[in-house]
């Protein structure tokens, strides 16, 4: 009787330990192409032209993904400099990316650009073109200065926010000085 019970016990153990229960679980929700090859935290990228400082980018996280020729950023701050290497403006955004080929920087979500001359730009997306040193967007923008508030769609400016154009203005008001 003991041998019979032992054989039944071994058969039950054999069937309960099938191959499907030993297989490790895999998470199919993660795309392997989205896993970064490199990741940096509290990083800094310096942009220069002919040895002159043009911009410094600070990011909480920089991710480099395979062969996409882009860096993905989280928690972005960019300081822009003029020809005399003096800081002229600061741009902040929640996210962004840098095209490794053109060195253009895309600021995305809660974008705020402030110049040293007192102009503040807010939008949801902005592109800093490295070659022309211009800031452009086709999204809604709001400009606040000590003289006026302007809102509209589409924007182009030098990186110091001194000479700017809003292409489709939807609102303008003068600011009263106190």
PDB file of C-alpha atoms in Angstrom:
ATOM      1  CA  UNK A   1       0.000   0.000   0.000  1.00  0.00           C
ATOM      2  CA  UNK A   2       2.866   2.382   0.848  1.00  0.00           C
ATOM      3  CA  UNK A   3       4.481   1.741  -2.541  1.00  0.00           C
ATOM      4  CA  UNK A   4       1.163   2.435  -4.289  1.00  0.00           C
ATOM      5  CA  UNK A   5       0.745   5.764  -2.431  1.00  0.00           C
ATOM      6  CA  UNK A   6       4.372   6.659  -3.208  1.00  0.00           C
ATOM      7  CA  UNK A   7       3.827   6.001  -6.948  1.00  0.00           C
ATOM      8  CA  UNK A   8       0.632   8.133  -6.942  1.00  0.00           C
ATOM      9  CA  UNK A   9       2.482  10.914  -5.070  1.00  0.00           C
ATOM     10  CA  UNK A  10       5.346  10.877  -7.629  1.00  0.00           C
ATOM     11  CA  UNK A  11       2.861  10.942 -10.543  1.00  0.00           C
ATOM     12  CA  UNK A  12       1.027  13.925  -9.010  1.00  0.00           C
ATOM     13  CA  UNK A  13       4.320  15.806  -8.446  1.00  0.00           C
ATOM     14  CA  UNK A  14       5.402  15.048 -12.035  1.00  0.00           C
ATOM     15  CA  UNK A  15       2.207  16.467 -13.556  1.00  0.00           C
ATOM     16  CA  UNK A  16       2.141  19.535 -11.281  1.00  0.00           C
ATOM     17  CA  UNK A  17       5.713  20.518 -12.246  1.00  0.00           C
ATOM     18  CA  UNK A  18       5.092  20.730 -16.005  1.00  0.00           C
ATOM     19  CA  UNK A  19       7.196  22.874 -18.317  1.00  0.00           C
ATOM     20  CA  UNK A  20       4.679  25.725 -18.449  1.00  0.00           C
ATOM     21  CA  UNK A  21       5.036  26.445 -14.734  1.00  0.00           C
ATOM     22  CA  UNK A  22       8.849  26.572 -14.903  1.00  0.00           C
ATOM     23  CA  UNK A  23       8.912  29.101 -17.740  1.00  0.00           C
ATOM     24  CA  UNK A  24       9.791  32.617 -16.490  1.00  0.00           C
ATOM     25  CA  UNK A  25       7.234  35.339 -17.066  1.00  0.00           C
ATOM     26  CA  UNK A  26       8.070  37.974 -19.652  1.00  0.00           C
ATOM     27  CA  UNK A  27       6.723  41.526 -19.842  1.00  0.00           C
ATOM     28  CA  UNK A  28       5.635  42.070 -23.457  1.00  0.00           C
ATOM     29  CA  UNK A  29       4.557  45.679 -22.779  1.00  0.00           C
ATOM     30  CA  UNK A  30       8.182  46.872 -23.051  1.00  0.00           C
ATOM     31  CA  UNK A  31       9.478  47.385 -26.587  1.00  0.00           C
ATOM     32  CA  UNK A  32      13.180  46.465 -26.704  1.00  0.00           C
ATOM     33  CA  UNK A  33      13.789  49.369 -29.128  1.00  0.00           C
ATOM     34  CA  UNK A  34      12.719  51.808 -26.381  1.00  0.00           C
ATOM     35  CA  UNK A  35      15.363  50.638 -23.935  1.00  0.00           C
ATOM     36  CA  UNK A  36      18.242  53.159 -24.056  1.00  0.00           C
ATOM     37  CA  UNK A  37      21.771  52.126 -25.021  1.00  0.00           C
ATOM     38  CA  UNK A  38      23.082  54.900 -22.779  1.00  0.00           C
ATOM     39  CA  UNK A  39      21.482  56.960 -20.034  1.00  0.00           C
ATOM     40  CA  UNK A  40      22.920  59.945 -18.175  1.00  0.00           C
ATOM     41  CA  UNK A  41      21.500  61.743 -15.169  1.00  0.00           C
ATOM     42  CA  UNK A  42      22.163  65.402 -14.280  1.00  0.00           C
ATOM     43  CA  UNK A  43      23.931  65.844 -17.630  1.00  0.00           C
ATOM     44  CA  UNK A  44      25.321  68.899 -19.421  1.00  0.00           C
ATOM     45  CA  UNK A  45      25.892  69.437 -23.183  1.00  0.00           C
ATOM     46  CA  UNK A  46      27.856  72.454 -24.438  1.00  0.00           C
ATOM     47  CA  UNK A  47      27.222  73.855 -27.942  1.00  0.00           C
ATOM     48  CA  UNK A  48      30.077  75.876 -29.463  1.00  0.00           C
ATOM     49  CA  UNK A  49      30.784  77.423 -32.837  1.00  0.00           C
ATOM     50  CA  UNK A  50      34.343  78.229 -33.879  1.00  0.00           C
ATOM     51  CA  UNK A  51      35.322  77.766 -30.265  1.00  0.00           C
ATOM     52  CA  UNK A  52      32.746  80.279 -28.972  1.00  0.00           C
ATOM     53  CA  UNK A  53      30.126  79.255 -26.447  1.00  0.00           C
ATOM     54  CA  UNK A  54      26.602  79.350 -27.970  1.00  0.00           C
ATOM     55  CA  UNK A  55      24.452  77.328 -25.557  1.00  0.00           C
ATOM     56  CA  UNK A  56      24.638  75.035 -22.562  1.00  0.00           C
ATOM     57  CA  UNK A  57      21.967  72.369 -22.130  1.00  0.00           C
ATOM     58  CA  UNK A  58      21.304  70.846 -18.698  1.00  0.00           C
ATOM     59  CA  UNK A  59      19.041  67.808 -18.379  1.00  0.00           C
ATOM     60  CA  UNK A  60      17.888  65.643 -15.487  1.00  0.00           C
ATOM     61  CA  UNK A  61      17.997  62.592 -17.801  1.00  0.00           C
ATOM     62  CA  UNK A  62      19.487  62.045 -21.274  1.00  0.00           C
ATOM     63  CA  UNK A  63      18.717  58.787 -23.086  1.00  0.00           C
ATOM     64  CA  UNK A  64      20.459  57.585 -26.256  1.00  0.00           C
ATOM     65  CA  UNK A  65      18.472  55.007 -28.234  1.00  0.00           C
ATOM     66  CA  UNK A  66      20.327  52.752 -30.683  1.00  0.00           C
ATOM     67  CA  UNK A  67      20.743  54.122 -34.173  1.00  0.00           C
ATOM     68  CA  UNK A  68      18.035  56.838 -34.061  1.00  0.00           C
ATOM     69  CA  UNK A  69      20.606  59.700 -34.049  1.00  0.00           C
ATOM     70  CA  UNK A  70      18.696  61.460 -31.270  1.00  0.00           C
ATOM     71  CA  UNK A  71      19.032  62.085 -27.577  1.00  0.00           C
ATOM     72  CA  UNK A  72      15.857  62.163 -25.463  1.00  0.00           C
ATOM     73  CA  UNK A  73      15.747  64.622 -22.580  1.00  0.00           C
ATOM     74  CA  UNK A  74      13.752  65.022 -19.387  1.00  0.00           C
ATOM     75  CA  UNK A  75      13.837  68.131 -17.217  1.00  0.00           C
ATOM     76  CA  UNK A  76      15.496  70.533 -19.679  1.00  0.00           C
ATOM     77  CA  UNK A  77      17.236  73.888 -19.097  1.00  0.00           C
ATOM     78  CA  UNK A  78      19.124  75.666 -21.908  1.00  0.00           C
ATOM     79  CA  UNK A  79      21.159  78.850 -21.433  1.00  0.00           C
ATOM     80  CA  UNK A  80      21.853  80.785 -24.669  1.00  0.00           C
ATOM     81  CA  UNK A  81      24.881  83.047 -25.162  1.00  0.00           C
ATOM     82  CA  UNK A  82      25.600  85.939 -27.571  1.00  0.00           C
ATOM     83  CA  UNK A  83      28.763  86.510 -29.654  1.00  0.00           C
ATOM     84  CA  UNK A  84      30.501  87.972 -26.590  1.00  0.00           C
ATOM     85  CA  UNK A  85      29.674  84.718 -24.730  1.00  0.00           C
ATOM     86  CA  UNK A  86      27.282  86.545 -22.387  1.00  0.00           C
ATOM     87  CA  UNK A  87      24.099  84.746 -21.327  1.00  0.00           C
ATOM     88  CA  UNK A  88      21.081  86.275 -23.115  1.00  0.00           C
ATOM     89  CA  UNK A  89      18.182  83.925 -22.388  1.00  0.00           C
ATOM     90  CA  UNK A  90      17.090  80.716 -20.667  1.00  0.00           C
ATOM     91  CA  UNK A  91      14.690  78.071 -21.951  1.00  0.00           C
ATOM     92  CA  UNK A  92      13.070  75.403 -19.746  1.00  0.00           C
ATOM     93  CA  UNK A  93      10.801  72.487 -20.657  1.00  0.00           C
ATOM     94  CA  UNK A  94       9.572  69.226 -19.214  1.00  0.00           C
ATOM     95  CA  UNK A  95      10.911  67.100 -22.106  1.00  0.00           C
ATOM     96  CA  UNK A  96      12.931  67.475 -25.274  1.00  0.00           C
ATOM     97  CA  UNK A  97      15.204  65.862 -27.798  1.00  0.00           C
ATOM     98  CA  UNK A  98      18.392  66.738 -29.678  1.00  0.00           C
ATOM     99  CA  UNK A  99      18.940  65.713 -33.298  1.00  0.00           C
ATOM    100  CA  UNK A 100      22.531  64.409 -33.358  1.00  0.00           C
ATOM    101  CA  UNK A 101      22.978  65.284 -37.040  1.00  0.00           C
ATOM    102  CA  UNK A 102      21.682  68.889 -37.092  1.00  0.00           C
ATOM    103  CA  UNK A 103      22.191  69.617 -33.355  1.00  0.00           C
ATOM    104  CA  UNK A 104      18.666  71.153 -33.381  1.00  0.00           C
ATOM    105  CA  UNK A 105      16.960  70.983 -29.983  1.00  0.00           C
ATOM    106  CA  UNK A 106      13.210  70.354 -29.584  1.00  0.00           C
ATOM    107  CA  UNK A 107      11.664  71.575 -26.307  1.00  0.00           C
ATOM    108  CA  UNK A 108       8.366  69.865 -25.514  1.00  0.00           C
ATOM    109  CA  UNK A 109       5.714  70.478 -22.826  1.00  0.00           C
ATOM    110  CA  UNK A 110       5.581  73.467 -20.484  1.00  0.00           C
ATOM    111  CA  UNK A 111       8.132  75.429 -22.514  1.00  0.00           C
ATOM    112  CA  UNK A 112       9.180  78.776 -21.039  1.00  0.00           C
ATOM    113  CA  UNK A 113      11.835  81.027 -22.577  1.00  0.00           C
ATOM    114  CA  UNK A 114      12.955  84.142 -20.690  1.00  0.00           C
ATOM    115  CA  UNK A 115      15.318  86.767 -22.048  1.00  0.00           C
ATOM    116  CA  UNK A 116      17.536  89.028 -20.010  1.00  0.00           C
ATOM    117  CA  UNK A 117      15.638  91.961 -21.616  1.00  0.00           C
ATOM    118  CA  UNK A 118      12.418  90.971 -19.778  1.00  0.00           C
ATOM    119  CA  UNK A 119      10.520  89.052 -22.479  1.00  0.00           C
ATOM    120  CA  UNK A 120       8.875  85.763 -21.475  1.00  0.00           C
ATOM    121  CA  UNK A 121       7.584  83.251 -24.027  1.00  0.00           C
ATOM    122  CA  UNK A 122       5.351  80.291 -23.089  1.00  0.00           C
ATOM    123  CA  UNK A 123       4.282  77.493 -25.443  1.00  0.00           C
ATOM    124  CA  UNK A 124       3.982  73.708 -25.593  1.00  0.00           C
ATOM    125  CA  UNK A 125       6.624  73.071 -28.259  1.00  0.00           C
ATOM    126  CA  UNK A 126       9.608  74.963 -29.579  1.00  0.00           C
ATOM    127  CA  UNK A 127      12.589  74.217 -31.836  1.00  0.00           C
ATOM    128  CA  UNK A 128      16.016  75.810 -31.460  1.00  0.00           C
ATOM    129  CA  UNK A 129      17.716  75.656 -34.860  1.00  0.00           C
ATOM    130  CA  UNK A 130      21.441  75.306 -34.281  1.00  0.00           C
ATOM    131  CA  UNK A 131      22.512  76.471 -37.746  1.00  0.00           C
ATOM    132  CA  UNK A 132      20.490  79.728 -37.785  1.00  0.00           C
ATOM    133  CA  UNK A 133      20.435  80.221 -33.961  1.00  0.00           C
ATOM    134  CA  UNK A 134      16.673  80.864 -34.248  1.00  0.00           C
ATOM    135  CA  UNK A 135      13.780  79.719 -32.091  1.00  0.00           C
ATOM    136  CA  UNK A 136      10.667  78.634 -34.032  1.00  0.00           C
ATOM    137  CA  UNK A 137       7.281  76.967 -33.487  1.00  0.00           C
ATOM    138  CA  UNK A 138       3.957  76.603 -35.279  1.00  0.00           C
ATOM    139  CA  UNK A 139       2.106  76.127 -31.941  1.00  0.00           C
ATOM    140  CA  UNK A 140       0.238  78.608 -29.751  1.00  0.00           C
ATOM    141  CA  UNK A 141       2.545  81.122 -28.030  1.00  0.00           C
ATOM    142  CA  UNK A 142       2.152  83.833 -25.407  1.00  0.00           C
ATOM    143  CA  UNK A 143       4.668  86.673 -25.142  1.00  0.00           C
ATOM    144  CA  UNK A 144       4.737  88.841 -22.029  1.00  0.00           C
ATOM    145  CA  UNK A 145       6.988  91.909 -21.855  1.00  0.00           C
ATOM    146  CA  UNK A 146       6.963  95.051 -19.754  1.00  0.00           C
ATOM    147  CA  UNK A 147       5.042  96.799 -22.595  1.00  0.00           C
ATOM    148  CA  UNK A 148       2.539  94.251 -23.922  1.00  0.00           C
ATOM    149  CA  UNK A 149       1.013  90.780 -23.916  1.00  0.00           C
ATOM    150  CA  UNK A 150       0.688  89.056 -27.304  1.00  0.00           C
ATOM    151  CA  UNK A 151      -0.850  85.661 -28.078  1.00  0.00           C
ATOM    152  CA  UNK A 152      -1.011  83.771 -31.358  1.00  0.00           C
ATOM    153  CA  UNK A 153       0.080  80.820 -33.460  1.00  0.00           C
ATOM    154  CA  UNK A 154       3.469  80.425 -35.101  1.00  0.00           C
ATOM    155  CA  UNK A 155       6.591  82.136 -33.859  1.00  0.00           C
ATOM    156  CA  UNK A 156      10.151  82.902 -34.945  1.00  0.00           C
ATOM    157  CA  UNK A 157      12.863  84.736 -33.037  1.00  0.00           C
ATOM    158  CA  UNK A 158      16.556  85.085 -32.468  1.00  0.00           C
ATOM    159  CA  UNK A 159      17.679  83.043 -29.467  1.00  0.00           C
ATOM    160  CA  UNK A 160      17.854  86.192 -27.312  1.00  0.00           C
ATOM    161  CA  UNK A 161      14.125  86.949 -27.917  1.00  0.00           C
ATOM    162  CA  UNK A 162      15.044  90.490 -29.036  1.00  0.00           C
ATOM    163  CA  UNK A 163      13.559  90.331 -32.561  1.00  0.00           C
ATOM    164  CA  UNK A 164      10.508  88.110 -32.794  1.00  0.00           C
ATOM    165  CA  UNK A 165       7.520  87.561 -35.077  1.00  0.00           C
ATOM    166  CA  UNK A 166       4.167  85.967 -34.253  1.00  0.00           C
ATOM    167  CA  UNK A 167       2.567  84.866 -37.534  1.00  0.00           C
ATOM    168  CA  UNK A 168      -1.135  84.597 -36.559  1.00  0.00           C
ATOM    169  CA  UNK A 169      -1.866  87.033 -33.716  1.00  0.00           C
ATOM    170  CA  UNK A 170      -5.059  86.318 -31.763  1.00  0.00           C
ATOM    171  CA  UNK A 171      -4.717  88.756 -28.847  1.00  0.00           C
ATOM    172  CA  UNK A 172      -2.746  91.937 -28.031  1.00  0.00           C
ATOM    173  CA  UNK A 173      -2.934  94.251 -25.049  1.00  0.00           C
ATOM    174  CA  UNK A 174      -0.738  96.956 -23.619  1.00  0.00           C
ATOM    175  CA  UNK A 175       0.584  96.583 -20.102  1.00  0.00           C
ATOM    176  CA  UNK A 176       0.013  99.553 -17.821  1.00  0.00           C
ATOM    177  CA  UNK A 177       3.102 100.685 -15.996  1.00  0.00           C
ATOM    178  CA  UNK A 178       2.654 101.260 -12.267  1.00  0.00           C
TER     179      UNK A 178
END
